[in-house]
mmCIF file of C-alpha atoms and ligand atoms in Angstrom:
data_model
loop_
_atom_site.group_PDB
_atom_site.id
_atom_site.type_symbol
_atom_site.label_atom_id
_atom_site.label_comp_id
_atom_site.label_asym_id
_atom_site.label_seq_id
_atom_site.Cartn_x
_atom_site.Cartn_y
_atom_site.Cartn_z
ATOM 1 C CA MET A 997 139.670 42.040 68.622
ATOM 2 C CA SER A 998 137.858 40.028 70.613
ATOM 3 C CA SER A 999 138.707 36.653 71.750
ATOM 4 C CA VAL A 1000 136.454 33.340 72.095
ATOM 5 C CA SER A 1001 136.086 33.912 75.825
ATOM 6 C CA ASP A 1002 135.442 37.840 75.569
ATOM 7 C CA TRP A 1003 132.640 37.186 73.015
ATOM 8 C CA LEU A 1004 131.107 34.280 75.046
ATOM 9 C CA ASN A 1005 131.047 36.451 78.132
ATOM 10 C CA ARG A 1006 129.655 39.530 76.575
ATOM 11 C CA ALA A 1007 126.705 37.373 74.745
ATOM 12 C CA GLN A 1008 126.170 35.508 78.182
ATOM 13 C CA THR A 1009 125.391 38.785 79.939
ATOM 14 C CA SER A 1010 123.344 40.384 77.067
ATOM 15 C CA LEU A 1011 121.031 37.292 76.589
ATOM 16 C CA THR A 1012 118.965 38.387 79.812
ATOM 17 C CA ASP A 1013 115.656 36.805 78.481
ATOM 18 C CA SER A 1014 117.124 33.463 77.546
ATOM 19 C CA GLU A 1015 116.712 30.505 80.161
ATOM 20 C CA SER A 1016 120.067 29.166 79.045
ATOM 21 C CA PRO A 1017 122.197 32.200 78.285
ATOM 22 C CA ARG A 1018 125.695 30.596 78.452
ATOM 23 C CA ALA A 1019 124.689 27.238 76.338
ATOM 24 C CA ASP A 1020 122.785 29.609 73.631
ATOM 25 C CA ALA A 1021 126.118 31.724 73.539
ATOM 26 C CA GLU A 1022 128.223 28.556 73.176
ATOM 27 C CA LEU A 1023 125.766 27.107 70.334
ATOM 28 C CA LEU A 1024 126.385 30.280 68.135
ATOM 29 C CA LEU A 1025 129.998 29.845 68.785
ATOM 30 C CA MET A 1026 130.206 26.523 67.685
ATOM 31 C CA HIS A 1027 128.121 26.983 64.634
ATOM 32 C CA VAL A 1028 129.977 29.909 63.424
ATOM 33 C CA LEU A 1029 133.541 28.686 63.991
ATOM 34 C CA GLU A 1030 132.591 25.115 63.221
ATOM 35 C CA VAL A 1031 134.160 23.653 66.277
ATOM 36 C CA ASN A 1032 132.814 21.797 68.993
ATOM 37 C CA ARG A 1033 132.423 22.613 72.881
ATOM 38 C CA ALA A 1034 135.683 21.196 73.896
ATOM 39 C CA TRP A 1035 137.507 23.543 71.051
ATOM 40 C CA LEU A 1036 135.871 26.491 72.948
ATOM 41 C CA TYR A 1037 137.440 25.821 76.219
ATOM 42 C CA THR A 1038 140.727 24.666 75.002
ATOM 43 C CA TRP A 1039 141.158 27.915 72.901
ATOM 44 C CA PRO A 1040 139.388 30.598 74.905
ATOM 45 C CA GLU A 1041 142.327 33.194 73.957
ATOM 46 C CA LYS A 1042 142.054 32.502 69.931
ATOM 47 C CA PRO A 1043 140.984 35.873 68.615
ATOM 48 C CA LEU A 1044 137.934 36.033 66.258
ATOM 49 C CA THR A 1045 138.268 37.655 62.802
ATOM 50 C CA GLU A 1046 136.298 40.467 61.736
ATOM 51 C CA SER A 1047 133.671 38.500 59.684
ATOM 52 C CA GLN A 1048 133.117 35.893 62.234
ATOM 53 C CA GLN A 1049 132.856 38.809 64.723
ATOM 54 C CA ASP A 1050 130.095 40.386 62.579
ATOM 55 C CA LEU A 1051 128.009 36.909 61.902
ATOM 56 C CA LEU A 1052 128.395 35.981 65.553
ATOM 57 C CA ASP A 1053 126.909 39.706 66.652
ATOM 58 C CA THR A 1054 124.478 39.380 64.002
ATOM 59 C CA LEU A 1055 123.263 35.847 65.476
ATOM 60 C CA LEU A 1056 123.204 37.562 68.734
ATOM 61 C CA ALA A 1057 120.955 40.197 67.917
ATOM 62 C CA ARG A 1058 118.374 37.983 66.183
ATOM 63 C CA ARG A 1059 118.663 35.227 69.670
ATOM 64 C CA ILE A 1060 118.080 38.787 71.596
ATOM 65 C CA GLU A 1061 115.242 39.222 69.792
ATOM 66 C CA GLY A 1062 113.980 35.574 70.659
ATOM 67 C CA HIS A 1063 114.614 33.498 67.541
ATOM 68 C CA PRO A 1064 115.426 30.050 68.784
ATOM 69 C CA VAL A 1065 118.986 29.020 68.428
ATOM 70 C CA ALA A 1066 117.871 26.346 66.325
ATOM 71 C CA HIS A 1067 116.396 28.448 63.678
ATOM 72 C CA LEU A 1068 119.795 30.278 63.954
ATOM 73 C CA THR A 1069 122.094 27.446 63.627
ATOM 74 C CA GLY A 1070 119.999 25.489 61.460
ATOM 75 C CA VAL A 1071 120.605 22.600 63.673
ATOM 76 C CA ARG A 1072 119.199 20.650 66.597
ATOM 77 C CA GLU A 1073 120.482 17.512 68.153
ATOM 78 C CA PHE A 1074 117.756 14.884 68.788
ATOM 79 C CA TRP A 1075 118.872 11.363 70.446
ATOM 80 C CA SER A 1076 122.291 12.297 69.053
ATOM 81 C CA LEU A 1077 121.057 12.881 65.699
ATOM 82 C CA PRO A 1078 122.020 16.328 64.198
ATOM 83 C CA LEU A 1079 118.871 17.201 62.486
ATOM 84 C CA ARG A 1080 118.243 20.321 59.917
ATOM 85 C CA VAL A 1081 115.525 22.304 61.345
ATOM 86 C CA ALA A 1082 113.276 24.842 59.578
ATOM 87 C CA PRO A 1083 110.374 27.343 60.591
ATOM 88 C CA SER A 1084 108.092 24.884 58.775
ATOM 89 C CA THR A 1085 107.710 22.579 61.909
ATOM 90 C CA LEU A 1086 108.328 22.333 65.498
ATOM 91 C CA ILE A 1087 112.121 22.282 66.796
ATOM 92 C CA PRO A 1088 112.356 18.645 68.215
ATOM 93 C CA ARG A 1089 112.461 19.003 72.221
ATOM 94 C CA PRO A 1090 114.278 16.614 74.686
ATOM 95 C CA ASP A 1091 110.924 15.760 76.247
ATOM 96 C CA THR A 1092 109.988 13.420 73.124
ATOM 97 C CA GLU A 1093 112.993 11.319 73.763
ATOM 98 C CA THR A 1094 110.887 9.545 76.540
ATOM 99 C CA LEU A 1095 108.789 8.394 73.723
ATOM 100 C CA ILE A 1096 111.671 6.921 72.037
ATOM 101 C CA GLU A 1097 112.645 5.301 75.475
ATOM 102 C CA TRP A 1098 109.426 3.809 75.902
ATOM 103 C CA THR A 1099 109.845 2.291 72.476
ATOM 104 C CA LEU A 1100 113.096 0.611 73.468
ATOM 105 C CA ASP A 1101 111.170 -0.884 76.395
ATOM 106 C CA LEU A 1102 108.647 -2.735 74.085
ATOM 107 C CA ASP A 1103 108.625 -6.294 73.057
ATOM 108 C CA LEU A 1104 108.343 -5.983 69.390
ATOM 109 C CA PRO A 1105 109.504 -8.444 66.662
ATOM 110 C CA ASP A 1106 113.271 -8.406 65.075
ATOM 111 C CA ALA A 1107 111.504 -7.070 61.857
ATOM 112 C CA ALA A 1108 108.735 -4.481 63.383
ATOM 113 C CA ARG A 1109 106.814 -2.203 61.179
ATOM 114 C CA ALA A 1110 106.588 1.408 62.815
ATOM 115 C CA ILE A 1111 105.102 4.275 61.606
ATOM 116 C CA ASP A 1112 105.734 7.983 62.989
ATOM 117 C CA LEU A 1113 102.512 10.367 62.316
ATOM 118 C CA GLY A 1114 103.212 14.192 61.921
ATOM 119 C CA THR A 1115 106.933 13.675 61.756
ATOM 120 C CA GLY A 1116 108.212 17.135 61.315
ATOM 121 C CA THR A 1117 111.949 17.129 61.218
ATOM 122 C CA GLY A 1118 111.741 13.262 60.974
ATOM 123 C CA ALA A 1119 112.930 13.420 64.637
ATOM 124 C CA ILE A 1120 110.903 10.192 66.155
ATOM 125 C CA ALA A 1121 111.001 8.191 63.053
ATOM 126 C CA LEU A 1122 114.527 8.878 62.624
ATOM 127 C CA ALA A 1123 115.597 7.966 66.202
ATOM 128 C CA ILE A 1124 113.656 4.646 65.851
ATOM 129 C CA LYS A 1125 115.527 3.494 62.724
ATOM 130 C CA SER A 1126 119.137 4.620 64.284
ATOM 131 C CA GLU A 1127 118.055 2.250 67.122
ATOM 132 C CA TYR A 1128 116.281 -0.528 65.152
ATOM 133 C CA PRO A 1129 118.204 -0.804 61.426
ATOM 134 C CA ALA A 1130 116.230 -4.042 60.749
ATOM 135 C CA TRP A 1131 112.679 -2.359 61.332
ATOM 136 C CA SER A 1132 110.776 -0.967 58.432
ATOM 137 C CA VAL A 1133 109.926 2.661 59.602
ATOM 138 C CA GLU A 1134 107.319 5.165 57.816
ATOM 139 C CA ALA A 1135 106.680 8.808 58.733
ATOM 140 C CA VAL A 1136 103.666 10.801 57.620
ATOM 141 C CA GLU A 1137 103.825 14.780 57.485
ATOM 142 C CA PHE A 1138 101.002 17.205 56.197
ATOM 143 C CA ASN A 1139 103.155 20.421 55.573
ATOM 144 C CA ALA A 1140 104.975 20.248 52.583
ATOM 145 C CA ASP A 1141 108.052 22.108 53.439
ATOM 146 C CA ALA A 1142 108.257 19.911 56.438
ATOM 147 C CA HIS A 1143 107.864 16.779 54.668
ATOM 148 C CA ALA A 1144 110.665 17.613 52.144
ATOM 149 C CA LEU A 1145 112.936 18.763 55.399
ATOM 150 C CA ALA A 1146 112.089 14.804 56.957
ATOM 151 C CA LYS A 1147 113.317 13.477 53.728
ATOM 152 C CA ASN A 1148 116.388 15.490 53.595
ATOM 153 C CA ASN A 1149 117.212 14.610 57.271
ATOM 154 C CA ALA A 1150 116.339 10.844 56.430
ATOM 155 C CA GLU A 1151 118.862 11.055 53.280
ATOM 156 C CA ARG A 1152 121.642 13.022 54.879
ATOM 157 C CA LEU A 1153 121.915 10.485 57.886
ATOM 158 C CA GLU A 1154 121.442 7.554 55.490
ATOM 159 C CA LEU A 1155 118.617 6.373 57.549
ATOM 160 C CA ASP A 1156 115.990 4.610 55.271
ATOM 161 C CA VAL A 1157 112.630 5.946 56.454
ATOM 162 C CA HIS A 1158 109.950 6.142 54.117
ATOM 163 C CA VAL A 1159 108.348 9.844 54.709
ATOM 164 C CA ILE A 1160 104.816 10.018 53.104
ATOM 165 C CA HIS A 1161 103.123 13.428 52.074
ATOM 166 C CA GLY A 1162 99.451 13.371 53.530
ATOM 167 C CA SER A 1163 97.201 13.708 56.578
ATOM 168 C CA TRP A 1164 97.415 11.327 59.140
ATOM 169 C CA PHE A 1165 96.407 8.101 57.906
ATOM 170 C CA GLU A 1166 95.323 9.257 54.477
ATOM 171 C CA HIS A 1167 97.957 7.456 52.535
ATOM 172 C CA VAL A 1168 98.897 4.866 54.781
ATOM 173 C CA THR A 1169 98.420 1.287 53.909
ATOM 174 C CA GLY A 1170 99.007 -1.814 55.789
ATOM 175 C CA HIS A 1171 99.275 -2.945 59.580
ATOM 176 C CA PHE A 1172 101.909 -1.820 62.131
ATOM 177 C CA ASP A 1173 103.331 -3.300 65.657
ATOM 178 C CA LEU A 1174 103.562 0.677 66.369
ATOM 179 C CA ILE A 1175 102.464 3.749 65.994
ATOM 180 C CA VAL A 1176 103.688 6.919 67.466
ATOM 181 C CA SER A 1177 103.024 10.398 67.404
ATOM 182 C CA ASN A 1178 103.950 13.918 68.857
ATOM 183 C CA PRO A 1179 100.961 15.651 67.151
ATOM 184 C CA PRO A 1180 99.746 19.515 67.587
ATOM 185 C CA TYR A 1181 97.919 19.267 70.999
ATOM 186 C CA ILE A 1182 98.239 22.933 72.254
ATOM 187 C CA ASP A 1183 94.700 24.828 72.892
ATOM 188 C CA PRO A 1184 94.345 27.636 70.626
ATOM 189 C CA ASP A 1185 93.762 29.948 73.498
ATOM 190 C CA ASP A 1186 96.729 28.833 75.563
ATOM 191 C CA HIS A 1187 99.027 31.720 76.637
ATOM 192 C CA HIS A 1188 102.102 29.615 76.075
ATOM 193 C CA LEU A 1189 101.747 30.219 72.302
ATOM 194 C CA ASN A 1190 102.874 33.917 73.104
ATOM 195 C CA GLU A 1191 106.276 32.805 74.800
ATOM 196 C CA GLY A 1192 109.560 31.539 73.870
ATOM 197 C CA ASP A 1193 110.618 29.253 70.847
ATOM 198 C CA VAL A 1194 106.833 28.772 70.024
ATOM 199 C CA ARG A 1195 106.209 32.079 69.145
ATOM 200 C CA PHE A 1196 108.569 31.333 65.919
ATOM 201 C CA GLU A 1197 107.055 27.871 65.276
ATOM 202 C CA PRO A 1198 103.852 27.318 62.998
ATOM 203 C CA ALA A 1199 100.619 27.002 64.596
ATOM 204 C CA SER A 1200 100.010 24.011 62.216
ATOM 205 C CA ALA A 1201 102.654 22.005 64.311
ATOM 206 C CA LEU A 1202 101.331 23.307 67.647
ATOM 207 C CA VAL A 1203 97.562 24.097 67.671
ATOM 208 C CA ALA A 1204 94.533 21.425 67.814
ATOM 209 C CA GLU A 1205 90.783 22.144 68.173
ATOM 210 C CA GLN A 1206 88.724 20.674 71.214
ATOM 211 C CA SER A 1207 91.056 22.244 73.690
ATOM 212 C CA GLY A 1208 94.327 20.653 71.874
ATOM 213 C CA LEU A 1209 92.591 16.997 72.126
ATOM 214 C CA ALA A 1210 91.162 16.892 68.170
ATOM 215 C CA ASP A 1211 94.028 15.347 66.689
ATOM 216 C CA LEU A 1212 95.051 13.060 69.462
ATOM 217 C CA PHE A 1213 91.673 11.817 69.119
ATOM 218 C CA HIS A 1214 91.562 11.458 65.459
ATOM 219 C CA ILE A 1215 94.608 9.437 65.655
ATOM 220 C CA ILE A 1216 93.329 7.039 68.283
ATOM 221 C CA ASP A 1217 89.967 6.828 66.557
ATOM 222 C CA HIS A 1218 91.831 5.564 63.321
ATOM 223 C CA ALA A 1219 94.850 3.743 64.845
ATOM 224 C CA PRO A 1220 93.063 0.476 65.552
ATOM 225 C CA ASP A 1221 92.628 0.016 61.708
ATOM 226 C CA TYR A 1222 96.482 0.164 61.266
ATOM 227 C CA LEU A 1223 97.773 -1.796 63.958
ATOM 228 C CA LYS A 1224 98.262 -5.446 64.241
ATOM 229 C CA PRO A 1225 96.912 -7.769 67.183
ATOM 230 C CA ASP A 1226 99.230 -6.522 70.259
ATOM 231 C CA GLY A 1227 100.371 -3.336 68.367
ATOM 232 C CA TRP A 1228 101.277 -0.455 70.591
ATOM 233 C CA LEU A 1229 100.322 3.209 70.064
ATOM 234 C CA LEU A 1230 102.403 5.672 71.685
ATOM 235 C CA LEU A 1231 101.174 9.574 71.844
ATOM 236 C CA GLU A 1232 102.855 12.797 73.333
ATOM 237 C CA HIS A 1233 100.396 15.408 74.610
ATOM 238 C CA GLY A 1234 100.314 18.366 77.064
ATOM 239 C CA TYR A 1235 101.000 18.048 80.658
ATOM 240 C CA ASP A 1236 97.089 18.306 81.538
ATOM 241 C CA GLN A 1237 95.920 16.220 78.737
ATOM 242 C CA ALA A 1238 97.236 12.318 80.002
ATOM 243 C CA LYS A 1239 93.866 11.807 81.673
ATOM 244 C CA ALA A 1240 91.685 12.586 78.571
ATOM 245 C CA VAL A 1241 94.060 10.560 76.725
ATOM 246 C CA CYS A 1242 94.196 7.589 78.532
ATOM 247 C CA ASP A 1243 90.343 7.534 79.078
ATOM 248 C CA TYR A 1244 89.907 7.971 75.343
ATOM 249 C CA LEU A 1245 92.245 4.939 74.653
ATOM 250 C CA ARG A 1246 90.546 3.193 76.990
ATOM 251 C CA GLN A 1247 87.099 3.844 75.447
ATOM 252 C CA LYS A 1248 88.307 2.722 71.783
ATOM 253 C CA GLY A 1249 89.295 -0.595 73.474
ATOM 254 C CA PHE A 1250 93.166 -0.413 74.066
ATOM 255 C CA VAL A 1251 94.462 -2.594 76.836
ATOM 256 C CA ASN A 1252 97.529 -2.047 79.021
ATOM 257 C CA VAL A 1253 96.824 1.744 78.794
ATOM 258 C CA GLN A 1254 99.755 3.985 80.674
ATOM 259 C CA ASN A 1255 101.843 7.065 80.676
ATOM 260 C CA ARG A 1256 105.396 7.906 81.396
ATOM 261 C CA CYS A 1257 106.655 11.242 82.402
ATOM 262 C CA ASP A 1258 108.952 14.042 80.726
ATOM 263 C CA LEU A 1259 111.841 15.584 81.973
ATOM 264 C CA GLY A 1260 109.973 17.748 84.303
ATOM 265 C CA GLY A 1261 108.019 14.993 85.892
ATOM 266 C CA ASN A 1262 104.582 15.764 83.932
ATOM 267 C CA PRO A 1263 102.621 12.805 82.343
ATOM 268 C CA ARG A 1264 103.267 13.786 78.813
ATOM 269 C CA ILE A 1265 103.310 10.528 76.861
ATOM 270 C CA SER A 1266 100.523 8.098 77.056
ATOM 271 C CA GLY A 1267 99.723 4.737 75.034
ATOM 272 C CA GLY A 1268 98.049 1.552 75.045
ATOM 273 C CA GLN A 1269 97.994 -1.608 73.205
ATOM 274 C CA LEU A 1270 95.570 -3.190 70.825
ATOM 275 C CA PRO A 1271 94.271 -6.396 72.043
ATOM 276 C CA GLY A 1272 95.733 -9.730 71.061
ATOM 277 C CA VAL A 1273 93.913 -12.275 68.773
ATOM 278 C CA PRO A 1274 92.226 -14.519 71.634
ATOM 279 C CA GLU A 1275 93.490 -18.574 71.467
HETATM 280 C C1 SAM B 80 104.010 18.819 67.443
HETATM 281 S S1 SAM B 80 104.813 18.792 65.876
HETATM 282 C C2 SAM B 80 105.790 17.356 66.046
HETATM 283 C C3 SAM B 80 107.057 17.377 65.057
HETATM 284 C C4 SAM B 80 107.837 15.940 65.478
HETATM 285 N N1 SAM B 80 107.337 14.767 65.457
HETATM 286 C C5 SAM B 80 108.616 16.124 66.626
HETATM 287 O O1 SAM B 80 108.365 15.322 67.566
HETATM 288 O O2 SAM B 80 109.470 17.228 66.805
HETATM 289 C C6 SAM B 80 103.444 18.021 64.984
HETATM 290 C C7 SAM B 80 103.481 17.752 63.724
HETATM 291 O O3 SAM B 80 102.471 17.410 63.146
HETATM 292 C C8 SAM B 80 102.141 17.991 61.672
HETATM 293 N N2 SAM B 80 101.106 17.779 61.279
HETATM 294 C C9 SAM B 80 100.239 18.567 61.680
HETATM 295 N N3 SAM B 80 98.589 18.020 61.010
HETATM 296 C C10 SAM B 80 98.946 17.059 60.215
HETATM 297 C C11 SAM B 80 98.117 16.373 59.685
HETATM 298 N N4 SAM B 80 96.689 16.562 59.558
HETATM 299 N N5 SAM B 80 98.795 15.119 59.396
HETATM 300 C C12 SAM B 80 99.934 14.965 59.219
HETATM 301 N N6 SAM B 80 100.850 15.410 59.954
HETATM 302 C C13 SAM B 80 100.588 16.855 60.388
HETATM 303 C C14 SAM B 80 102.899 19.236 61.726
HETATM 304 O O4 SAM B 80 102.786 19.823 60.408
HETATM 305 C C15 SAM B 80 104.166 18.870 62.653
HETATM 306 O O5 SAM B 80 105.036 18.733 61.774
#
């Protein structure tokens, strides 16, 4: 019978294609044993039961095939929120937390109104609501399964976010202090689509026409009709799209256009402000 540390070491050695073999193995163990990381290191000699070992070996085999850990455990933490994930949408990425950090730096009203377009798991909208309980936060999702997933995450985490089923601004009404989005932005011919976790994520969450810019430009085109004066639009995009997105924001009348870098130092979030009402 294997112990916790036996299995951890064996799993780590067999995950040769993973960029994070130790962390992957720990997450699988934490999921199956329903314990936290500290427990694993407090009780390394604990023997695994036969059924635990069978389940762990099955999950490990799927991870070796390339399935994302988050799909195997059904959970991914974003902004310290444990979000359910599913193959219907993107697994939230740590880089997207840059967008939440930017939101925290904005000087918005105490009872601001915000909307997250293409919410997927609900990650961005739920993170914002967790930081600003007094804000009115809405979210939009086109994929029916992802829409149900976002609603489920909101209910489970008891965060009052209204999740609308529809395409971008189709069913959105009124005006917002903040519009945020991490829309699909990958060029359909990008070779990264054949690598890593994205192989197991749906094209509907990843790919956009016009070299990946079509959805970003659609949102920039329509956002001015839904922003209050001085309202902000913040958009996540690809590492090589900052110039195109910022130029387009300026062209459409946005001011204070700027961008922020992701954890790897690439300009991945761009945003701008609608001009205020002249005094
Ligand atoms: C890159 S994923 C981002 C998911 C989530 N916001 C996040 O950061 O983890 C893009 C999301 O936009 C959704 N989407 C694609 N086209 C859409 C549309 N026309 N209207 C609304 N959502 C759309 C996809 O289903 C997917 O959930």
